[in-house]
Coordinates of C-alpha atoms in Angstrom, one line a residue:
Chain A
X1 CA 54.9 1.6 -50.9
X2 CA 54.0 5.2 -50.2
X3 CA 52.3 6.3 -47.0
X4 CA 49.9 9.1 -46.7
X5 CA 48.1 10.6 -43.8
X6 CA 45.3 13.2 -44.2
X7 CA 44.0 15.4 -41.4
X8 CA 44.7 13.0 -38.6
X9 CA 43.3 14.1 -35.2
X10 CA 43.7 12.3 -31.9
X11 CA 42.7 13.3 -28.4
X12 CA 43.5 11.4 -25.2
X13 CA 40.9 12.8 -22.8
X14 CA 41.5 16.5 -22.7
X15 CA 45.0 16.3 -24.3
X16 CA 45.2 16.8 -28.0
X17 CA 48.0 14.5 -29.3
X18 CA 47.5 15.2 -33.0
X19 CA 45.8 18.3 -34.3
X20 CA 45.2 17.7 -38.0
X21 CA 48.4 16.1 -39.3
X22 CA 49.1 15.6 -43.0
X23 CA 52.0 13.5 -44.1
X24 CA 53.3 12.1 -47.3
X25 CA 56.1 9.5 -47.4
X26 CA 57.2 8.6 -51.0
X27 CA 57.9 5.0 -51.9
X28 CA 61.3 3.7 -50.7
X29 CA 62.3 6.8 -48.7
X30 CA 63.7 7.0 -45.2
X31 CA 61.8 9.7 -43.4
X32 CA 62.4 11.0 -39.9
X33 CA 59.6 12.3 -37.8
X34 CA 61.4 14.7 -35.4
X35 CA 60.0 16.5 -32.4
X36 CA 60.2 17.0 -28.7
X37 CA 58.5 14.6 -26.3
X38 CA 54.7 15.2 -26.3
X39 CA 54.7 16.5 -29.9
X40 CA 52.5 13.6 -31.0
X41 CA 55.1 11.8 -33.2
X42 CA 54.8 8.4 -31.6
X43 CA 51.0 8.6 -31.6
X44 CA 51.2 9.4 -35.4
X45 CA 53.4 6.3 -35.9
X46 CA 51.1 4.1 -33.9
X47 CA 48.1 5.3 -35.9
X48 CA 50.0 4.5 -39.2
X49 CA 50.7 1.1 -37.8
X50 CA 47.1 0.5 -36.7
X51 CA 47.9 0.3 -33.0
X52 CA 45.8 3.4 -32.4
X53 CA 43.0 4.9 -34.4
X54 CA 42.4 8.5 -35.3
X55 CA 39.4 10.2 -33.8
X56 CA 36.3 9.2 -35.6
X57 CA 35.7 11.0 -38.8
X58 CA 39.0 13.0 -38.6
X59 CA 41.3 11.6 -41.2
X60 CA 42.5 8.8 -43.4
X61 CA 45.6 6.7 -43.7
X62 CA 46.5 5.5 -47.2
X63 CA 49.1 2.9 -48.1
X64 CA 50.0 3.1 -51.8
X65 CA 46.8 5.0 -52.4
X66 CA 44.6 2.4 -50.7
X67 CA 42.6 3.5 -47.6
X68 CA 43.7 1.4 -44.7
X69 CA 42.2 3.5 -41.9
X70 CA 39.8 0.8 -40.8
X71 CA 42.1 -2.2 -41.3
X72 CA 43.5 -3.7 -38.1
X73 CA 47.3 -3.7 -37.4
X74 CA 47.7 -7.4 -38.1
X75 CA 46.6 -7.0 -41.7
X76 CA 48.4 -3.8 -42.7
X77 CA 51.7 -5.6 -43.4
X78 CA 53.6 -3.1 -41.3
X79 CA 56.9 -3.9 -39.5
X80 CA 56.9 -2.0 -36.2
X81 CA 60.0 -1.7 -34.0
X82 CA 59.3 -0.5 -30.5
X83 CA 61.5 1.8 -28.5
X84 CA 62.1 -0.8 -25.8
X85 CA 62.3 -3.6 -28.4
X86 CA 59.3 -5.5 -26.9
X87 CA 61.0 -8.8 -27.7
X88 CA 59.1 -11.9 -26.4
X89 CA 61.2 -12.5 -23.3
X90 CA 60.3 -16.2 -23.0
X91 CA 61.3 -17.1 -26.6
X92 CA 64.8 -17.6 -28.0
X93 CA 66.0 -15.0 -30.6
X94 CA 65.2 -17.5 -33.4
X95 CA 61.7 -18.0 -32.1
X96 CA 61.1 -14.3 -31.8
X97 CA 62.0 -13.9 -35.4
X98 CA 59.9 -16.8 -36.5
X99 CA 56.8 -15.6 -34.5
X100 CA 55.2 -13.7 -37.3
X101 CA 55.3 -16.7 -39.6
X102 CA 54.1 -19.2 -37.0
X103 CA 50.9 -17.3 -36.2
X104 CA 49.8 -17.2 -39.9
X105 CA 46.7 -19.0 -40.9
X106 CA 47.5 -22.6 -41.9
X107 CA 47.1 -22.0 -45.6
X108 CA 49.5 -19.1 -45.7
X109 CA 52.0 -20.6 -43.2
X110 CA 55.3 -22.1 -44.5
X111 CA 56.3 -25.5 -43.3
X112 CA 58.2 -25.5 -39.9
X113 CA 61.6 -26.1 -41.5
X114 CA 61.0 -23.3 -44.0
X115 CA 60.0 -21.0 -41.1
X116 CA 63.3 -21.7 -39.3
X117 CA 65.3 -21.3 -42.4
X118 CA 63.7 -17.9 -43.1
X119 CA 64.4 -16.8 -39.5
X120 CA 68.0 -17.8 -39.8
X121 CA 68.4 -15.9 -43.0
X122 CA 66.9 -12.8 -41.4
X123 CA 69.3 -13.1 -38.5
X124 CA 72.1 -13.3 -41.0
X125 CA 70.8 -10.2 -42.6
X126 CA 71.1 -8.3 -39.2
X127 CA 74.4 -10.1 -38.5
X128 CA 73.2 -12.0 -35.5
X129 CA 72.9 -15.6 -36.7
X130 CA 75.4 -16.8 -34.1
X131 CA 73.0 -15.8 -31.3
X132 CA 69.9 -17.6 -32.5
X133 CA 69.6 -19.7 -29.4
X134 CA 70.0 -16.9 -26.9
X135 CA 67.2 -15.3 -25.0
X136 CA 66.5 -11.5 -25.2
X137 CA 67.8 -10.9 -21.7
X138 CA 71.2 -12.3 -22.7
X139 CA 71.7 -9.7 -25.5
X140 CA 73.0 -6.2 -25.5
X141 CA 70.8 -3.2 -26.3
X142 CA 72.1 -2.9 -29.9
X143 CA 71.7 -6.7 -30.5
X144 CA 68.1 -6.6 -29.2
X145 CA 67.3 -3.7 -31.5
X146 CA 68.5 -5.7 -34.5
X147 CA 66.5 -8.8 -33.4
X148 CA 63.4 -6.6 -33.2
X149 CA 64.2 -5.4 -36.7
X150 CA 64.7 -8.9 -38.0
X151 CA 61.4 -10.0 -36.4
X152 CA 59.5 -7.1 -38.0
X153 CA 61.0 -8.0 -41.4
X154 CA 60.0 -11.6 -41.1
X155 CA 56.4 -10.9 -42.1
X156 CA 57.6 -9.2 -45.3
X157 CA 56.2 -5.8 -44.4
X158 CA 55.5 -3.2 -47.0
X159 CA 56.5 -0.4 -44.7
X160 CA 58.8 -0.2 -41.7
X161 CA 58.0 1.9 -38.7
X162 CA 60.6 2.5 -36.0
X163 CA 59.7 4.2 -32.7
X164 CA 62.8 5.9 -31.3
X165 CA 64.9 3.1 -32.6
X166 CA 68.1 4.2 -30.9
X167 CA 66.6 6.0 -27.9
X168 CA 67.6 3.4 -25.3
X169 CA 71.2 2.9 -26.5
X170 CA 74.4 4.5 -25.4
X171 CA 75.9 7.3 -27.5
X172 CA 78.6 5.2 -29.3
X173 CA 76.3 2.3 -30.2
X174 CA 73.7 4.7 -31.3
X175 CA 76.0 6.3 -33.8
X176 CA 77.1 3.0 -35.2
X177 CA 73.6 1.6 -35.4
X178 CA 72.1 4.6 -37.2
X179 CA 74.8 4.4 -39.9
X180 CA 74.1 0.7 -40.2
X181 CA 70.4 1.5 -40.5
X182 CA 71.0 3.9 -43.3
X183 CA 73.1 1.3 -45.3
X184 CA 70.5 -1.3 -44.5
X185 CA 67.8 0.9 -45.8
X186 CA 69.7 1.5 -49.0
X187 CA 70.0 -2.3 -49.4
X188 CA 66.4 -3.2 -48.8
X189 CA 64.7 -0.1 -50.1
X190 CA 61.7 -0.4 -47.9
X191 CA 59.6 2.7 -47.2
X192 CA 60.6 3.6 -43.6
X193 CA 59.5 6.1 -41.0
X194 CA 61.4 6.5 -37.8
X195 CA 60.5 8.7 -34.9
X196 CA 63.2 10.5 -32.9
X197 CA 63.7 13.5 -30.7
X198 CA 67.4 13.7 -31.6
X199 CA 67.8 16.2 -34.4
X200 CA 71.4 15.1 -35.1
X201 CA 70.1 11.6 -35.8
X202 CA 67.3 12.8 -38.0
X203 CA 69.5 15.2 -40.0
X204 CA 72.2 12.6 -40.5
X205 CA 70.4 9.6 -42.0
X206 CA 66.9 10.7 -43.2
X207 CA 66.0 11.5 -46.8
X208 CA 63.4 13.8 -45.5
X209 CA 62.6 15.2 -42.1
X210 CA 59.1 16.0 -40.7
X211 CA 59.3 18.3 -37.7
X212 CA 56.4 18.1 -35.3
X213 CA 55.4 20.3 -32.4
X214 CA 52.3 20.2 -30.2
X215 CA 50.4 17.8 -32.5
X216 CA 51.1 19.7 -35.7
X217 CA 53.6 19.4 -38.5
X218 CA 55.9 22.5 -38.5
X219 CA 57.9 21.8 -41.5
X220 CA 58.8 19.1 -44.0
X221 CA 61.9 19.0 -46.1
X222 CA 65.3 17.5 -46.8
X223 CA 67.7 17.8 -43.9
X224 CA 69.5 20.6 -45.6
X225 CA 66.3 22.5 -46.4
X226 CA 65.0 22.4 -42.9
X227 CA 68.3 23.3 -41.4
X228 CA 69.1 26.2 -43.7
X229 CA 65.6 27.5 -44.2
X230 CA 63.6 26.9 -41.0
X231 CA 60.1 28.1 -41.6
X232 CA 59.2 28.8 -38.0
X233 CA 61.0 29.9 -34.9
X234 CA 60.3 26.5 -33.3
X235 CA 62.2 24.7 -36.1
X236 CA 65.0 27.1 -35.9
X237 CA 65.4 26.6 -32.2
X238 CA 64.9 22.9 -32.3
X239 CA 67.6 22.3 -35.0
X240 CA 70.7 23.3 -33.2
X241 CA 71.9 26.1 -31.0
X242 CA 70.6 29.5 -31.6
X243 CA 70.8 33.0 -30.0
X244 CA 67.5 34.8 -29.8
X245 CA 68.0 38.6 -29.7
X246 CA 66.0 41.7 -29.9
X247 CA 66.3 43.2 -33.4
X248 CA 67.4 46.9 -32.9
X249 CA 70.6 46.0 -31.2
X250 CA 71.7 43.8 -34.1
X251 CA 70.6 46.0 -37.0
X252 CA 73.9 47.8 -36.8
X253 CA 75.8 44.6 -36.4
X254 CA 75.0 43.3 -39.9
X255 CA 77.9 42.9 -42.1
X256 CA 77.7 44.7 -45.3
X257 CA 76.2 42.3 -47.8
X258 CA 74.8 40.1 -45.0
X259 CA 71.3 39.0 -44.9
X260 CA 69.3 42.1 -44.0
X261 CA 66.2 40.3 -42.9
X262 CA 66.0 41.9 -39.5
X263 CA 62.9 44.0 -39.0
X264 CA 62.7 46.8 -36.5
X265 CA 60.6 45.0 -33.9
X266 CA 60.9 41.2 -34.7
X267 CA 63.0 38.8 -32.8
X268 CA 66.3 37.8 -34.5
X269 CA 67.7 34.3 -34.6
X270 CA 71.4 33.8 -35.1
X271 CA 73.3 30.5 -34.9
X272 CA 76.5 30.7 -32.9
X273 CA 78.6 29.9 -35.9
X274 CA 77.1 32.6 -37.9
X275 CA 78.7 35.3 -35.8
X276 CA 82.2 36.4 -36.5
X277 CA 84.6 38.2 -34.2
X278 CA 87.0 41.1 -34.9
X279 CA 89.4 43.1 -32.7
X280 CA 87.5 45.7 -30.8
X281 CA 89.3 48.6 -32.5
X282 CA 88.8 47.3 -36.0
X283 CA 86.0 49.7 -36.8
X284 CA 83.2 49.2 -39.4
X285 CA 79.9 47.6 -38.6
X286 CA 79.5 45.5 -35.5
X287 CA 78.7 45.6 -31.8
X288 CA 80.9 45.8 -28.8
X289 CA 80.8 42.8 -26.4
X290 CA 82.7 41.6 -23.4
X291 CA 84.0 38.0 -23.3
X292 CA 82.4 36.4 -20.3
X293 CA 83.4 32.8 -20.7
X294 CA 85.7 30.9 -23.0
X295 CA 85.6 27.2 -23.7
X296 CA 88.3 26.1 -26.1
X297 CA 88.3 22.3 -25.8
X298 CA 87.2 20.4 -28.9
X299 CA 87.4 21.4 -32.6
X300 CA 85.7 24.7 -32.1
X301 CA 86.0 27.4 -29.5
X302 CA 82.8 28.5 -27.8
X303 CA 82.5 31.9 -26.2
X304 CA 79.8 33.5 -24.2
X305 CA 79.7 37.2 -24.9
X306 CA 77.7 40.0 -23.3
X307 CA 76.7 42.8 -25.5
X308 CA 77.8 46.1 -24.0
X309 CA 74.6 48.1 -24.8
X310 CA 71.8 45.7 -24.0
X311 CA 73.6 43.2 -21.7
X312 CA 72.2 40.4 -23.8
X313 CA 74.1 37.1 -23.7
X314 CA 75.3 35.8 -27.0
X315 CA 76.8 32.4 -27.7
X316 CA 79.5 32.4 -30.4
X317 CA 81.3 29.5 -32.0
X318 CA 84.5 30.2 -33.9
X319 CA 87.4 28.0 -35.2
X320 CA 90.4 27.5 -32.9
X321 CA 92.7 29.4 -35.4
X322 CA 90.3 32.4 -35.6
X323 CA 90.3 32.5 -31.8
X324 CA 94.1 32.3 -31.5
X325 CA 94.4 35.1 -34.1
X326 CA 92.4 37.4 -31.8
X327 CA 94.3 36.4 -28.7
X328 CA 91.2 36.9 -26.5
X329 CA 90.9 36.5 -22.7
X330 CA 87.9 36.6 -20.4
X331 CA 86.7 40.2 -19.8
X332 CA 88.3 41.5 -23.0
X333 CA 86.3 43.7 -25.3
X334 CA 85.6 42.3 -28.8
X335 CA 83.6 43.4 -31.9
X336 CA 81.0 40.9 -33.2
X337 CA 79.4 40.8 -36.6
X338 CA 76.6 38.7 -37.9
X339 CA 76.9 36.7 -41.1
X340 CA 73.4 35.4 -41.3
X341 CA 70.3 36.1 -39.4
X342 CA 66.7 35.2 -39.7
X343 CA 63.8 37.1 -38.2
X344 CA 60.2 36.2 -37.5
X345 CA 57.3 38.4 -36.6
X346 CA 57.1 38.5 -32.8
X347 CA 53.7 36.9 -32.5
X348 CA 55.4 33.7 -33.8
X349 CA 57.2 33.6 -30.5
X350 CA 57.4 30.3 -28.8
Chain B
X1 CA 79.6 -8.0 2.4
X2 CA 77.5 -5.2 3.7
X3 CA 79.2 -1.9 4.5
X4 CA 80.1 -1.6 8.1
X5 CA 77.9 1.4 8.7
X6 CA 74.7 -0.4 7.9
X7 CA 75.6 -3.6 9.8
X8 CA 74.0 -4.2 13.2
X9 CA 76.1 -5.4 16.1
X10 CA 76.4 -9.1 16.5
X11 CA 74.2 -9.4 19.6
X12 CA 71.3 -7.5 17.9
X13 CA 71.4 -9.9 15.0
X14 CA 71.5 -12.9 17.2
X15 CA 68.7 -11.6 19.4
X16 CA 66.4 -10.8 16.4
X17 CA 67.1 -14.2 14.9
X18 CA 66.4 -15.9 18.1
X19 CA 63.1 -14.1 18.7
X20 CA 61.9 -14.9 15.2
X21 CA 62.9 -18.6 15.5
X22 CA 61.2 -18.9 19.0
X23 CA 58.1 -17.4 17.5
X24 CA 58.1 -19.8 14.6
X25 CA 58.7 -22.7 17.0
X26 CA 55.8 -21.9 19.4
X27 CA 53.2 -20.7 16.9
X28 CA 53.9 -22.8 13.8
X29 CA 56.1 -25.9 14.4
X30 CA 54.7 -26.9 17.8
X31 CA 51.0 -26.9 16.8
X32 CA 51.9 -28.8 13.6
X33 CA 53.8 -31.4 15.7
X34 CA 50.8 -31.6 18.1
X35 CA 48.4 -32.2 15.2
X36 CA 50.4 -35.2 14.0
X37 CA 51.2 -36.6 17.5
X38 CA 47.5 -36.3 18.6
X39 CA 46.4 -37.9 15.3
X40 CA 48.6 -40.9 15.9
X41 CA 48.0 -41.0 19.6
X42 CA 45.8 -44.1 19.4
X43 CA 48.0 -45.8 16.9
X44 CA 48.2 -46.0 13.1
X45 CA 45.3 -48.4 13.0
X46 CA 42.9 -46.0 14.6
X47 CA 44.3 -43.2 12.4
X48 CA 43.5 -45.1 9.2
X49 CA 40.1 -46.2 10.5
X50 CA 39.1 -42.6 11.2
X51 CA 40.1 -41.5 7.7
X52 CA 38.4 -44.5 6.0
X53 CA 35.2 -43.9 7.9
X54 CA 32.4 -43.2 5.3
X55 CA 31.6 -39.7 6.6
X56 CA 35.3 -38.7 6.6
X57 CA 35.6 -40.1 3.1
X58 CA 32.6 -38.1 2.0
X59 CA 34.0 -34.9 3.6
X60 CA 37.3 -35.4 1.7
X61 CA 35.4 -36.0 -1.6
X62 CA 33.3 -32.9 -1.1
X63 CA 36.4 -30.8 -0.3
X64 CA 38.1 -32.1 -3.4
X65 CA 35.0 -31.5 -5.5
X66 CA 34.7 -27.9 -4.3
X67 CA 38.4 -27.3 -5.1
X68 CA 38.0 -28.9 -8.5
X69 CA 35.2 -26.4 -9.4
X70 CA 36.3 -23.3 -7.6
X71 CA 40.0 -23.2 -8.6
X72 CA 39.4 -23.4 -12.4
X73 CA 36.6 -20.9 -12.1
X74 CA 38.8 -18.5 -10.2
X75 CA 41.6 -19.0 -12.7
X76 CA 39.3 -18.0 -15.5
X77 CA 37.9 -15.1 -13.6
X78 CA 41.3 -14.0 -12.3
X79 CA 43.0 -14.1 -15.7
X80 CA 40.2 -12.3 -17.4
X81 CA 39.9 -9.6 -14.7
X82 CA 43.7 -9.1 -14.5
X83 CA 44.0 -8.9 -18.3
X84 CA 41.2 -6.3 -18.5
X85 CA 42.6 -4.2 -15.7
X86 CA 46.3 -4.4 -16.6
X87 CA 46.1 -4.1 -20.4
X88 CA 43.1 -1.9 -21.1
X89 CA 41.5 1.4 -20.1
X90 CA 37.8 1.4 -19.6
X91 CA 35.3 3.2 -17.4
X92 CA 34.7 1.5 -14.1
X93 CA 38.2 0.0 -13.9
X94 CA 38.9 1.3 -10.4
X95 CA 35.5 0.0 -9.2
X96 CA 36.4 -3.4 -10.6
X97 CA 39.8 -3.3 -8.9
X98 CA 38.2 -2.5 -5.6
X99 CA 35.5 -5.1 -6.0
X100 CA 38.1 -7.8 -6.5
X101 CA 39.5 -7.0 -3.0
X102 CA 36.0 -7.1 -1.4
X103 CA 36.2 -10.7 -0.2
X104 CA 39.5 -9.9 1.6
X105 CA 37.7 -7.1 3.5
X106 CA 34.6 -9.0 4.3
X107 CA 34.5 -11.6 7.1
X108 CA 33.9 -15.1 5.7
X109 CA 30.9 -15.5 8.0
X110 CA 29.2 -12.5 6.4
X111 CA 30.1 -13.9 2.9
X112 CA 28.2 -17.1 3.9
X113 CA 25.3 -15.1 5.3
X114 CA 25.0 -13.2 2.0
X115 CA 24.3 -16.4 0.2
X116 CA 21.8 -17.5 2.8
X117 CA 20.0 -14.2 2.4
X118 CA 20.0 -14.5 -1.4
X119 CA 19.4 -18.2 -2.0
X120 CA 18.0 -19.4 1.4
X121 CA 14.4 -20.5 2.0
X122 CA 13.4 -17.0 3.1
X123 CA 15.8 -15.2 0.7
X124 CA 15.2 -13.4 -2.6
X125 CA 15.4 -16.5 -4.8
X126 CA 14.3 -18.9 -2.1
X127 CA 10.7 -19.4 -3.2
X128 CA 11.6 -19.7 -6.8
X129 CA 14.3 -22.2 -6.0
X130 CA 11.9 -24.3 -3.9
X131 CA 9.3 -24.2 -6.6
X132 CA 11.8 -25.6 -9.0
X133 CA 13.1 -28.1 -6.5
X134 CA 16.6 -26.6 -6.6
X135 CA 18.8 -26.5 -3.5
X136 CA 21.6 -24.1 -3.0
X137 CA 21.8 -23.5 0.7
X138 CA 22.6 -26.5 2.8
X139 CA 23.8 -28.2 -0.3
X140 CA 26.9 -28.5 -2.5
X141 CA 26.1 -25.4 -4.8
X142 CA 26.1 -23.1 -1.7
X143 CA 29.4 -24.5 -0.5
X144 CA 30.9 -24.0 -3.9
X145 CA 29.5 -20.4 -4.2
X146 CA 30.7 -19.4 -0.7
X147 CA 34.2 -20.9 -1.3
X148 CA 34.4 -19.2 -4.7
X149 CA 33.5 -15.8 -3.2
X150 CA 36.1 -16.1 -0.4
X151 CA 38.9 -17.2 -2.8
X152 CA 38.2 -15.0 -5.8
X153 CA 40.9 -12.3 -5.2
X154 CA 43.8 -14.7 -5.1
X155 CA 44.5 -15.3 -8.8
X156 CA 43.6 -11.8 -9.9
X157 CA 45.6 -10.1 -7.1
X158 CA 48.6 -12.1 -8.0
X159 CA 48.4 -11.3 -11.7
X160 CA 47.4 -7.6 -11.8
X161 CA 50.8 -6.1 -10.6
X162 CA 52.7 -8.6 -12.8
X163 CA 50.8 -7.8 -15.9
X164 CA 50.9 -4.1 -15.2
X165 CA 54.7 -4.3 -14.9
X166 CA 55.0 -6.2 -18.1
X167 CA 53.0 -3.5 -20.0
X168 CA 51.4 -4.0 -23.4
X169 CA 54.4 -3.7 -25.8
X170 CA 54.9 -7.4 -26.3
X171 CA 51.2 -7.8 -27.1
X172 CA 51.3 -4.8 -29.4
X173 CA 54.2 -6.3 -31.3
X174 CA 52.5 -9.7 -31.5
X175 CA 49.5 -7.9 -33.1
X176 CA 51.6 -6.0 -35.6
X177 CA 53.1 -9.4 -36.6
X178 CA 49.7 -10.7 -37.5
X179 CA 48.7 -12.6 -34.3
X180 CA 45.0 -12.6 -33.5
X181 CA 43.8 -12.0 -29.9
X182 CA 43.7 -15.7 -28.9
X183 CA 47.2 -16.3 -30.3
X184 CA 48.5 -13.2 -28.6
X185 CA 47.1 -14.5 -25.3
X186 CA 48.3 -18.1 -25.6
X187 CA 51.7 -17.4 -27.1
X188 CA 52.8 -14.1 -25.5
X189 CA 50.7 -13.2 -22.4
X190 CA 50.2 -16.6 -20.9
X191 CA 53.9 -17.7 -21.0
X192 CA 54.9 -14.4 -19.4
X193 CA 52.5 -14.9 -16.5
X194 CA 52.6 -18.6 -16.0
X195 CA 54.6 -18.7 -12.8
X196 CA 52.5 -15.9 -11.2
X197 CA 49.4 -17.7 -12.3
X198 CA 50.6 -21.0 -10.8
X199 CA 51.4 -19.2 -7.6
X200 CA 47.9 -17.7 -7.5
X201 CA 46.4 -21.1 -8.1
X202 CA 48.4 -22.6 -5.2
X203 CA 47.2 -19.9 -2.8
X204 CA 43.6 -20.2 -4.1
X205 CA 43.7 -23.9 -3.7
X206 CA 45.0 -23.8 -0.1
X207 CA 42.3 -21.4 0.9
X208 CA 39.6 -23.3 -0.9
X209 CA 40.5 -26.5 1.0
X210 CA 40.7 -24.8 4.3
X211 CA 37.8 -22.4 4.2
X212 CA 35.7 -22.7 7.3
X213 CA 33.6 -19.7 8.2
X214 CA 31.6 -19.0 5.0
X215 CA 31.2 -22.7 4.3
X216 CA 30.0 -23.4 7.9
X217 CA 27.1 -20.9 7.4
X218 CA 25.8 -22.3 4.1
X219 CA 26.5 -26.0 4.6
X220 CA 24.0 -27.0 7.3
X221 CA 26.5 -29.6 8.6
X222 CA 24.7 -32.6 7.2
X223 CA 27.1 -35.5 7.9
X224 CA 28.3 -37.4 4.8
X225 CA 26.5 -34.9 2.6
X226 CA 27.5 -31.2 3.1
X227 CA 30.4 -31.6 5.4
X228 CA 33.8 -30.5 4.1
X229 CA 37.0 -31.5 5.8
X230 CA 37.3 -28.5 8.1
X231 CA 33.7 -28.9 9.1
X232 CA 34.2 -32.6 9.7
X233 CA 37.2 -31.8 12.0
X234 CA 34.9 -29.5 14.0
X235 CA 32.2 -32.1 14.4
X236 CA 34.6 -34.8 15.5
X237 CA 36.2 -32.4 18.0
X238 CA 32.8 -31.4 19.4
X239 CA 32.1 -35.1 20.0
X240 CA 35.3 -35.5 22.0
X241 CA 36.8 -37.7 19.3
X242 CA 40.1 -35.9 19.7
X243 CA 42.2 -38.4 17.9
X244 CA 39.7 -38.5 15.0
X245 CA 39.6 -34.7 14.7
X246 CA 43.3 -34.5 14.6
X247 CA 43.6 -37.4 12.1
X248 CA 41.4 -35.5 9.6
X249 CA 43.2 -32.2 10.5
X250 CA 46.5 -33.9 9.8
X251 CA 45.3 -34.6 6.2
X252 CA 44.6 -30.9 5.8
X253 CA 48.0 -30.1 7.3
X254 CA 49.7 -32.5 4.9
X255 CA 47.9 -30.8 2.0
X256 CA 49.0 -27.4 3.3
X257 CA 52.6 -28.6 3.6
X258 CA 52.5 -30.0 0.1
X259 CA 51.2 -26.6 -1.1
X260 CA 54.0 -24.8 0.7
X261 CA 56.6 -27.0 -0.9
X262 CA 55.0 -26.4 -4.3
X263 CA 55.0 -22.7 -3.6
X264 CA 58.7 -22.6 -2.7
X265 CA 59.5 -24.5 -5.9
X266 CA 57.5 -22.0 -7.9
X267 CA 59.2 -19.1 -6.1
X268 CA 62.5 -20.6 -6.8
X269 CA 61.7 -21.1 -10.5
X270 CA 60.3 -17.6 -10.8
X271 CA 63.5 -16.2 -9.4
X272 CA 65.5 -18.2 -11.9
X273 CA 63.5 -17.0 -14.9
X274 CA 64.8 -13.9 -16.6

């Protein structure tokens, strides 16, 4: 089922959480809503779920084309997974999963044995059937997350909403679980929105990424689109490391045939891996810089350079082999060239 | 084992423990022992006779009746107030929170006087009540009202911090799973607060049985009619019926001890619950 939001506004007192947000999530897609904390992404998710309501008269929420703006959460058929799981602490895992079925009206409610059977099947689906009798406090973070997912699926939701689903987990579990979620989504094909502040997570598993900032949508696109063609400086900075430089200094550093997008007065954004290094006496286009710091652990070497003319600091990432070819040490002079830059008018500045 | 640096020397530990124990002995254990020894001074027969005396029985009945009305009423009020304060934002929330504490700040005697001024013969509603032949002051309704006023913070005070700490996530997820308000309360909120609620009920109950000041002002001390147990103890004592006074007092003390045992059981259960 597709999800649409049109012109959603939401204020909490004087704070504007959402300032006219439009969103379209096509049927069956896995969409990430990505943004820093305070960007309004969780509020948007809660409004879609019906846990919050948009400011009166400001916008509509449509599920599969039907207006659900005034329908309460319980009747929207939404599966919601909370950041801190919100499992019922006094119920066993099995009873947690069965809850949504047990609270149904009598005529819609399956018989008790059927409820338990359904709950067991959902626990199998999330590979936790062995833990049915445990209590939430006896589970690890990743297990709790999957129980919360099974519980949300028990009511046969038409959409799945996940609020920072991996936010409270340690790095290794988080990586495993997000791949598992991607496979899981491919199996069940349920329209899913998940909220995250982790760009790596969003870019890795989402079909589409919605980037939010200060209550507005900055950009929507596939992970590759938003990464390769950021439409605003915010998006550029938010998705990965970036050097922000004044333009004139770099105008001469462009490699012949490089992207000549730099304007005379705009700011220039360069990703660290889009800068290449050459011996200082190599000649040709490029800027002189001094190596200030060298960090060679890991697959790539990271260098901090200081431009000789402007004293601007530039972060550069090169392969280990490229670095060993140059034979650089701290305080050496080097020539840097830029493969790809992107400029924005200055009044776009963040 | 505590790190050495934060451990007090042995003599200090022994001294502090001894001081605490002596204090307990003189101010708590000894008086309690005196109550029971004085009550039984004239023998078990006299003890039982004092308690079976009609006025004493009436006082016990009245106390139990008051408790039976006040405690459920305060549970309803306390849960509703705590639920509203902990789970919702609304204008006037801080005023309500402060008001709940008012009975703790006001002397019970004043609490009693308030009701005399409002419902007494010369009070606001006095003439109207007399015209309709209703009695509040110097009657059971006044005693119930005064007791309810004095004990009203106990349940709410116990629940508010607990419910605030638990947050609203579990309720929200119950709602997204299709539960209505009543189901959410019964199946999610109530089980999460049951031990705190029980604890509040025990404290409320203890205070309702023992309340003296506020009840004394509104009761009128009519023997066999508006005397609660604490008031009956006072009357017997003033009549130099020391053994009788202590006999009734020992009943209150027993109820208090039972309450304390229950309270420890609840605390122990609470600690064991995840």
